[in-house]
Amino acid sequence: NAGVTQTPKFQVLKTGQSMTLQCAQDMNHNSMYWYRQDPGMGLRLIYYSASEGTTDKGEVPNGYNVSRLNKREFSLRLESAAPSQTSVYFCASSVGLAESYEQYFGPGTRLTVT
Amino acid sequence: GNSVTQMEGPVTLSEEAFLTINCTYTATGYPSLFWYVQYPGEGLQLLLKATKADDKGSNKGFEATYRKETTSFHLEKGSVQVSDSAVYFCALKKAAGNKLTFGGGTRVLVKP
């Protein structure tokens, strides 16, 4: 079991470029999440997907889009990157929303926007 | 709204020292409380949890007690090891909600 995998591990973008962060889980979980982690601010929820075919905004969705491609995969897209989006991005999954207290996290993607 | 406040780090300790990381929360009702740990280069993982007042969560030698009267959930370990060096996050989940609210994290460095 790989758990939650994320690609890439590191990425440098120029302002205005676009990219997609990939996430996959092999635990047959229904719910998936995208967070960003900034120093001193903990993790902030960007978007989540309660189940395949649904997505909802979290705390900080502006500038991002998501796709729940299937039960396993949940991608995060930056259409026009800005320096304020420099952060570490984590994908997570849980059995379901009711079990969202126990989330399993991927190793993260460190994104720098210059 | 909901919020979680943790002491700022870094906290630097020697091996076998006693560790306390303070966590207080603001939320209506009776949230569930959690501690997550992030080891270097890894994602977060659930360390322990408490779902009602006076519950004590424990795991890997760490403990935290849910104190409703002081809205706190402080993390403690009696004798830390170098392998406990990590960032620790306090979090809450409201009973009727389905999302976690995280504190800012506290970096702990244990020196041999």
PDB file of C-alpha atoms in Angstrom:
ATOM      1  CA  ASN A   1       0.000   0.000   0.000  1.00  0.00           C
ATOM      2  CA  ALA A   2       1.442   3.326  -1.056  1.00  0.00           C
ATOM      3  CA  GLY A   3      -1.191   5.316   0.855  1.00  0.00           C
ATOM      4  CA  VAL A   4      -1.490   8.845  -0.542  1.00  0.00           C
ATOM      5  CA  THR A   5       0.944   9.823  -3.274  1.00  0.00           C
ATOM      6  CA  GLN A   6       1.539  13.275  -4.705  1.00  0.00           C
ATOM      7  CA  THR A   7       3.432  14.490  -7.739  1.00  0.00           C
ATOM      8  CA  PRO A   8       5.580  16.432  -8.212  1.00  0.00           C
ATOM      9  CA  LYS A   9       7.535  16.825  -4.965  1.00  0.00           C
ATOM     10  CA  PHE A  10       8.958  20.209  -5.970  1.00  0.00           C
ATOM     11  CA  GLN A  11       7.980  22.765  -8.588  1.00  0.00           C
ATOM     12  CA  VAL A  12       9.087  26.251  -9.530  1.00  0.00           C
ATOM     13  CA  LEU A  13       6.725  28.362 -11.651  1.00  0.00           C
ATOM     14  CA  LYS A  14       6.850  31.842 -13.062  1.00  0.00           C
ATOM     15  CA  THR A  15       3.967  34.196 -12.370  1.00  0.00           C
ATOM     16  CA  GLY A  16       1.127  33.493 -14.779  1.00  0.00           C
ATOM     17  CA  GLN A  17       2.089  29.907 -15.554  1.00  0.00           C
ATOM     18  CA  SER A  18      -0.318  27.076 -14.929  1.00  0.00           C
ATOM     19  CA  MET A  19       0.166  23.629 -13.481  1.00  0.00           C
ATOM     20  CA  THR A  20      -1.707  20.673 -12.034  1.00  0.00           C
ATOM     21  CA  LEU A  21      -0.791  18.905  -8.823  1.00  0.00           C
ATOM     22  CA  GLN A  22      -1.668  15.229  -8.857  1.00  0.00           C
ATOM     23  CA  CYS A  23      -2.873  13.140  -5.928  1.00  0.00           C
ATOM     24  CA  ALA A  24      -3.854   9.503  -5.718  1.00  0.00           C
ATOM     25  CA  GLN A  25      -4.839   7.191  -2.867  1.00  0.00           C
ATOM     26  CA  ASP A  26      -5.059   3.421  -2.802  1.00  0.00           C
ATOM     27  CA  MET A  27      -7.039   2.991   0.422  1.00  0.00           C
ATOM     28  CA  ASN A  28     -10.479   3.005  -1.221  1.00  0.00           C
ATOM     29  CA  HIS A  29     -11.343   6.202   0.644  1.00  0.00           C
ATOM     30  CA  ASN A  30     -14.383   8.198  -0.361  1.00  0.00           C
ATOM     31  CA  SER A  31     -13.262  11.666   0.705  1.00  0.00           C
ATOM     32  CA  MET A  32     -10.226  13.641  -0.406  1.00  0.00           C
ATOM     33  CA  TYR A  33      -8.824  17.058   0.478  1.00  0.00           C
ATOM     34  CA  TRP A  34      -6.331  19.661  -0.665  1.00  0.00           C
ATOM     35  CA  TYR A  35      -4.560  21.898   1.870  1.00  0.00           C
ATOM     36  CA  ARG A  36      -1.888  24.523   1.744  1.00  0.00           C
ATOM     37  CA  GLN A  37       0.601  24.924   4.559  1.00  0.00           C
ATOM     38  CA  ASP A  38       2.172  28.298   5.249  1.00  0.00           C
ATOM     39  CA  PRO A  39       4.559  29.147   8.091  1.00  0.00           C
ATOM     40  CA  GLY A  40       2.735  29.889  11.336  1.00  0.00           C
ATOM     41  CA  MET A  41      -0.682  29.400   9.751  1.00  0.00           C
ATOM     42  CA  GLY A  42      -1.113  25.678   9.983  1.00  0.00           C
ATOM     43  CA  LEU A  43      -3.011  23.935   7.226  1.00  0.00           C
ATOM     44  CA  ARG A  44      -5.817  25.663   5.399  1.00  0.00           C
ATOM     45  CA  LEU A  45      -8.352  23.728   3.373  1.00  0.00           C
ATOM     46  CA  ILE A  46      -8.515  24.711  -0.289  1.00  0.00           C
ATOM     47  CA  TYR A  47     -11.074  22.254  -1.682  1.00  0.00           C
ATOM     48  CA  TYR A  48     -12.449  18.894  -0.723  1.00  0.00           C
ATOM     49  CA  SER A  49     -14.371  16.081  -2.335  1.00  0.00           C
ATOM     50  CA  ALA A  50     -16.844  14.234  -0.154  1.00  0.00           C
ATOM     51  CA  SER A  51     -17.177  11.423  -2.674  1.00  0.00           C
ATOM     52  CA  GLU A  52     -16.501  10.664  -6.321  1.00  0.00           C
ATOM     53  CA  GLY A  53     -18.246  13.211  -8.501  1.00  0.00           C
ATOM     54  CA  THR A  54     -18.525  15.977  -5.895  1.00  0.00           C
ATOM     55  CA  THR A  55     -16.253  18.853  -4.955  1.00  0.00           C
ATOM     56  CA  ASP A  56     -16.705  21.756  -2.541  1.00  0.00           C
ATOM     57  CA  LYS A  57     -14.819  24.890  -1.620  1.00  0.00           C
ATOM     58  CA  GLY A  58     -12.862  25.074   1.561  1.00  0.00           C
ATOM     59  CA  GLU A  59     -11.418  28.036   3.381  1.00  0.00           C
ATOM     60  CA  VAL A  60      -9.131  29.426   0.651  1.00  0.00           C
ATOM     61  CA  PRO A  61     -10.363  28.332  -2.819  1.00  0.00           C
ATOM     62  CA  ASN A  62      -9.589  31.473  -4.821  1.00  0.00           C
ATOM     63  CA  GLY A  63      -7.088  30.894  -7.612  1.00  0.00           C
ATOM     64  CA  TYR A  64      -7.537  27.110  -7.616  1.00  0.00           C
ATOM     65  CA  ASN A  65      -9.660  24.504  -9.328  1.00  0.00           C
ATOM     66  CA  VAL A  66     -10.001  20.805  -8.604  1.00  0.00           C
ATOM     67  CA  SER A  67     -11.086  17.657 -10.380  1.00  0.00           C
ATOM     68  CA  ARG A  68     -12.118  14.397  -8.784  1.00  0.00           C
ATOM     69  CA  LEU A  69     -11.140  12.250 -11.693  1.00  0.00           C
ATOM     70  CA  ASN A  70     -12.290   8.992 -10.114  1.00  0.00           C
ATOM     71  CA  LYS A  71     -12.405   7.511  -6.636  1.00  0.00           C
ATOM     72  CA  ARG A  72      -8.599   7.309  -6.448  1.00  0.00           C
ATOM     73  CA  GLU A  73      -7.491  10.624  -7.927  1.00  0.00           C
ATOM     74  CA  PHE A  74      -8.035  14.257  -6.957  1.00  0.00           C
ATOM     75  CA  SER A  75      -6.065  16.947  -8.792  1.00  0.00           C
ATOM     76  CA  LEU A  76      -5.483  20.611  -7.971  1.00  0.00           C
ATOM     77  CA  ARG A  77      -4.956  23.137 -10.758  1.00  0.00           C
ATOM     78  CA  LEU A  78      -3.455  26.592 -10.635  1.00  0.00           C
ATOM     79  CA  GLU A  79      -4.603  28.385 -13.779  1.00  0.00           C
ATOM     80  CA  SER A  80      -2.419  31.492 -13.427  1.00  0.00           C
ATOM     81  CA  ALA A  81       0.109  31.151 -10.633  1.00  0.00           C
ATOM     82  CA  ALA A  82       0.837  34.092  -8.342  1.00  0.00           C
ATOM     83  CA  PRO A  83       3.646  34.567  -5.794  1.00  0.00           C
ATOM     84  CA  SER A  84       1.015  34.389  -3.022  1.00  0.00           C
ATOM     85  CA  GLN A  85       0.506  30.745  -3.991  1.00  0.00           C
ATOM     86  CA  THR A  86       4.035  29.845  -2.945  1.00  0.00           C
ATOM     87  CA  SER A  87       3.387  27.196  -0.329  1.00  0.00           C
ATOM     88  CA  VAL A  88       3.539  23.518   0.514  1.00  0.00           C
ATOM     89  CA  TYR A  89       0.486  21.656  -0.761  1.00  0.00           C
ATOM     90  CA  PHE A  90      -0.833  18.532   0.896  1.00  0.00           C
ATOM     91  CA  CYS A  91      -3.396  16.090  -0.349  1.00  0.00           C
ATOM     92  CA  ALA A  92      -5.252  13.934   2.165  1.00  0.00           C
ATOM     93  CA  SER A  93      -7.978  11.321   2.221  1.00  0.00           C
ATOM     94  CA  SER A  94     -10.380   9.811   4.727  1.00  0.00           C
ATOM     95  CA  VAL A  95     -12.851   6.945   4.738  1.00  0.00           C
ATOM     96  CA  GLY A  96     -15.665   9.447   4.480  1.00  0.00           C
ATOM     97  CA  LEU A  97     -16.619  12.895   5.698  1.00  0.00           C
ATOM     98  CA  ALA A  98     -17.853  11.479   8.979  1.00  0.00           C
ATOM     99  CA  GLU A  99     -14.330  10.134   9.518  1.00  0.00           C
ATOM    100  CA  SER A 100     -12.631  13.362   8.422  1.00  0.00           C
ATOM    101  CA  TYR A 101     -10.929  13.595  11.811  1.00  0.00           C
ATOM    102  CA  GLU A 102      -8.591  10.807  10.663  1.00  0.00           C
ATOM    103  CA  GLN A 103      -7.067  11.956   7.457  1.00  0.00           C
ATOM    104  CA  TYR A 104      -4.140  10.324   5.730  1.00  0.00           C
ATOM    105  CA  PHE A 105      -1.731  12.766   4.179  1.00  0.00           C
ATOM    106  CA  GLY A 106       0.607  12.607   1.252  1.00  0.00           C
ATOM    107  CA  PRO A 107       4.216  13.823   1.525  1.00  0.00           C
ATOM    108  CA  GLY A 108       3.451  17.236   0.022  1.00  0.00           C
ATOM    109  CA  THR A 109       4.434  19.360  -2.979  1.00  0.00           C
ATOM    110  CA  ARG A 110       6.661  22.377  -2.396  1.00  0.00           C
ATOM    111  CA  LEU A 111       5.675  25.051  -4.905  1.00  0.00           C
ATOM    112  CA  THR A 112       7.570  28.279  -5.487  1.00  0.00           C
ATOM    113  CA  VAL A 113       6.126  30.999  -7.725  1.00  0.00           C
ATOM    114  CA  THR A 114       8.594  33.665  -8.801  1.00  0.00           C
TER     115      THR A 114
ATOM    116  CA  GLY B   1     -15.751  30.933  13.905  1.00  0.00           C
ATOM    117  CA  ASN B   2     -13.605  28.069  15.039  1.00  0.00           C
ATOM    118  CA  SER B   3      -9.964  28.599  15.799  1.00  0.00           C
ATOM    119  CA  VAL B   4      -7.026  26.789  17.379  1.00  0.00           C
ATOM    120  CA  THR B   5      -4.089  28.552  19.010  1.00  0.00           C
ATOM    121  CA  GLN B   6      -0.792  26.853  19.742  1.00  0.00           C
ATOM    122  CA  MET B   7       2.359  28.059  21.379  1.00  0.00           C
ATOM    123  CA  GLU B   8       4.927  29.236  18.889  1.00  0.00           C
ATOM    124  CA  GLY B   9       8.100  27.258  18.518  1.00  0.00           C
ATOM    125  CA  PRO B  10      10.606  26.123  18.050  1.00  0.00           C
ATOM    126  CA  VAL B  11      10.787  24.198  21.277  1.00  0.00           C
ATOM    127  CA  THR B  12      14.282  22.817  21.839  1.00  0.00           C
ATOM    128  CA  LEU B  13      14.789  20.085  24.421  1.00  0.00           C
ATOM    129  CA  SER B  14      17.356  17.561  25.493  1.00  0.00           C
ATOM    130  CA  GLU B  15      16.623  13.861  25.298  1.00  0.00           C
ATOM    131  CA  GLU B  16      14.596  12.530  28.268  1.00  0.00           C
ATOM    132  CA  ALA B  17      13.221  15.994  29.056  1.00  0.00           C
ATOM    133  CA  PHE B  18       9.518  16.634  29.689  1.00  0.00           C
ATOM    134  CA  LEU B  19       7.576  18.129  26.796  1.00  0.00           C
ATOM    135  CA  THR B  20       4.448  20.273  26.979  1.00  0.00           C
ATOM    136  CA  ILE B  21       2.862  21.964  23.985  1.00  0.00           C
ATOM    137  CA  ASN B  22      -0.051  24.244  24.786  1.00  0.00           C
ATOM    138  CA  CYS B  23      -3.192  24.290  22.689  1.00  0.00           C
ATOM    139  CA  THR B  24      -6.372  26.291  23.258  1.00  0.00           C
ATOM    140  CA  TYR B  25      -9.428  26.459  21.064  1.00  0.00           C
ATOM    141  CA  THR B  26     -12.452  28.571  20.306  1.00  0.00           C
ATOM    142  CA  ALA B  27     -15.585  26.804  19.130  1.00  0.00           C
ATOM    143  CA  THR B  28     -19.244  26.599  19.971  1.00  0.00           C
ATOM    144  CA  GLY B  29     -20.639  23.385  21.311  1.00  0.00           C
ATOM    145  CA  TYR B  30     -18.515  20.342  21.930  1.00  0.00           C
ATOM    146  CA  PRO B  31     -15.881  19.807  19.275  1.00  0.00           C
ATOM    147  CA  SER B  32     -13.602  16.804  19.031  1.00  0.00           C
ATOM    148  CA  LEU B  33      -9.912  17.555  19.491  1.00  0.00           C
ATOM    149  CA  PHE B  34      -6.852  16.057  17.857  1.00  0.00           C
ATOM    150  CA  TRP B  35      -3.101  16.165  17.737  1.00  0.00           C
ATOM    151  CA  TYR B  36      -1.355  15.495  14.438  1.00  0.00           C
ATOM    152  CA  VAL B  37       2.406  15.065  13.990  1.00  0.00           C
ATOM    153  CA  GLN B  38       4.496  15.840  10.924  1.00  0.00           C
ATOM    154  CA  TYR B  39       7.922  14.218  10.801  1.00  0.00           C
ATOM    155  CA  PRO B  40      10.561  15.799   8.545  1.00  0.00           C
ATOM    156  CA  GLY B  41       9.763  15.324   4.873  1.00  0.00           C
ATOM    157  CA  GLU B  42       6.447  13.597   5.520  1.00  0.00           C
ATOM    158  CA  GLY B  43       2.764  14.419   5.603  1.00  0.00           C
ATOM    159  CA  LEU B  44       0.768  14.764   8.791  1.00  0.00           C
ATOM    160  CA  GLN B  45      -0.449  11.750  10.706  1.00  0.00           C
ATOM    161  CA  LEU B  46      -2.960  11.471  13.502  1.00  0.00           C
ATOM    162  CA  LEU B  47      -1.247  11.121  16.882  1.00  0.00           C
ATOM    163  CA  LEU B  48      -4.175  11.085  19.316  1.00  0.00           C
ATOM    164  CA  LYS B  49      -7.721  12.285  19.787  1.00  0.00           C
ATOM    165  CA  ALA B  50     -10.377  13.068  22.413  1.00  0.00           C
ATOM    166  CA  THR B  51     -14.041  13.397  21.601  1.00  0.00           C
ATOM    167  CA  LYS B  52     -15.600  14.694  24.825  1.00  0.00           C
ATOM    168  CA  ALA B  53     -14.761  16.681  27.922  1.00  0.00           C
ATOM    169  CA  ASP B  54     -12.305  15.031  30.343  1.00  0.00           C
ATOM    170  CA  ASP B  55     -11.334  12.387  27.783  1.00  0.00           C
ATOM    171  CA  LYS B  56      -7.627  11.630  27.665  1.00  0.00           C
ATOM    172  CA  GLY B  57      -6.081  10.683  24.352  1.00  0.00           C
ATOM    173  CA  SER B  58      -2.789   8.804  24.373  1.00  0.00           C
ATOM    174  CA  ASN B  59      -0.377   7.254  21.889  1.00  0.00           C
ATOM    175  CA  LYS B  60       3.388   6.608  21.659  1.00  0.00           C
ATOM    176  CA  GLY B  61       3.908   8.008  25.164  1.00  0.00           C
ATOM    177  CA  PHE B  62       2.076  11.254  24.363  1.00  0.00           C
ATOM    178  CA  GLU B  63      -1.035  12.311  26.265  1.00  0.00           C
ATOM    179  CA  ALA B  64      -3.553  15.138  26.064  1.00  0.00           C
ATOM    180  CA  THR B  65      -6.674  15.777  28.157  1.00  0.00           C
ATOM    181  CA  TYR B  66      -9.745  17.575  26.831  1.00  0.00           C
ATOM    182  CA  ARG B  67     -10.437  20.410  29.303  1.00  0.00           C
ATOM    183  CA  LYS B  68     -13.755  22.046  28.546  1.00  0.00           C
ATOM    184  CA  GLU B  69     -13.487  24.561  31.395  1.00  0.00           C
ATOM    185  CA  THR B  70     -10.233  26.003  30.057  1.00  0.00           C
ATOM    186  CA  THR B  71     -10.895  25.148  26.358  1.00  0.00           C
ATOM    187  CA  SER B  72      -7.508  23.475  26.213  1.00  0.00           C
ATOM    188  CA  PHE B  73      -5.923  20.280  24.916  1.00  0.00           C
ATOM    189  CA  HIS B  74      -2.264  20.441  25.907  1.00  0.00           C
ATOM    190  CA  LEU B  75       0.088  17.750  24.610  1.00  0.00           C
ATOM    191  CA  GLU B  76       2.575  16.154  27.032  1.00  0.00           C
ATOM    192  CA  LYS B  77       5.287  13.533  26.977  1.00  0.00           C
ATOM    193  CA  GLY B  78       7.309  12.551  29.991  1.00  0.00           C
ATOM    194  CA  SER B  79      10.613  11.669  28.331  1.00  0.00           C
ATOM    195  CA  VAL B  80      11.252  12.733  24.758  1.00  0.00           C
ATOM    196  CA  GLN B  81      13.587  11.078  22.282  1.00  0.00           C
ATOM    197  CA  VAL B  82      15.458  12.460  19.294  1.00  0.00           C
ATOM    198  CA  SER B  83      12.923  10.656  17.100  1.00  0.00           C
ATOM    199  CA  ASP B  84      10.162  12.908  18.523  1.00  0.00           C
ATOM    200  CA  SER B  85      11.607  15.862  16.631  1.00  0.00           C
ATOM    201  CA  ALA B  86       8.722  16.978  14.440  1.00  0.00           C
ATOM    202  CA  VAL B  87       6.044  19.608  13.982  1.00  0.00           C
ATOM    203  CA  TYR B  88       2.943  19.066  16.110  1.00  0.00           C
ATOM    204  CA  PHE B  89      -0.475  20.390  15.105  1.00  0.00           C
ATOM    205  CA  CYS B  90      -3.519  20.738  17.307  1.00  0.00           C
ATOM    206  CA  ALA B  91      -6.851  20.522  15.479  1.00  0.00           C
ATOM    207  CA  LEU B  92     -10.568  20.493  16.143  1.00  0.00           C
ATOM    208  CA  LYS B  93     -13.657  19.188  14.396  1.00  0.00           C
ATOM    209  CA  LYS B  94     -17.100  20.380  15.304  1.00  0.00           C
ATOM    210  CA  ALA B  95     -19.636  17.704  16.124  1.00  0.00           C
ATOM    211  CA  ALA B  96     -21.908  18.677  13.248  1.00  0.00           C
ATOM    212  CA  GLY B  97     -19.077  19.534  10.895  1.00  0.00           C
ATOM    213  CA  ASN B  98     -16.890  17.517   8.616  1.00  0.00           C
ATOM    214  CA  LYS B  99     -13.748  19.604   8.349  1.00  0.00           C
ATOM    215  CA  LEU B 100     -10.682  19.978  10.522  1.00  0.00           C
ATOM    216  CA  THR B 101      -9.442  23.347  11.767  1.00  0.00           C
ATOM    217  CA  PHE B 102      -5.698  23.306  12.439  1.00  0.00           C
ATOM    218  CA  GLY B 103      -3.507  25.405  14.675  1.00  0.00           C
ATOM    219  CA  GLY B 104      -0.304  26.948  13.351  1.00  0.00           C
ATOM    220  CA  GLY B 105       1.921  24.056  14.419  1.00  0.00           C
ATOM    221  CA  THR B 106       4.758  23.860  16.950  1.00  0.00           C
ATOM    222  CA  ARG B 107       8.184  22.686  15.863  1.00  0.00           C
ATOM    223  CA  VAL B 108       9.962  20.514  18.430  1.00  0.00           C
ATOM    224  CA  LEU B 109      13.660  19.752  18.235  1.00  0.00           C
ATOM    225  CA  VAL B 110      15.116  17.145  20.590  1.00  0.00           C
ATOM    226  CA  LYS B 111      18.888  17.122  20.925  1.00  0.00           C
ATOM    227  CA  PRO B 112      20.897  14.090  22.072  1.00  0.00           C
TER     228      PRO B 112
END
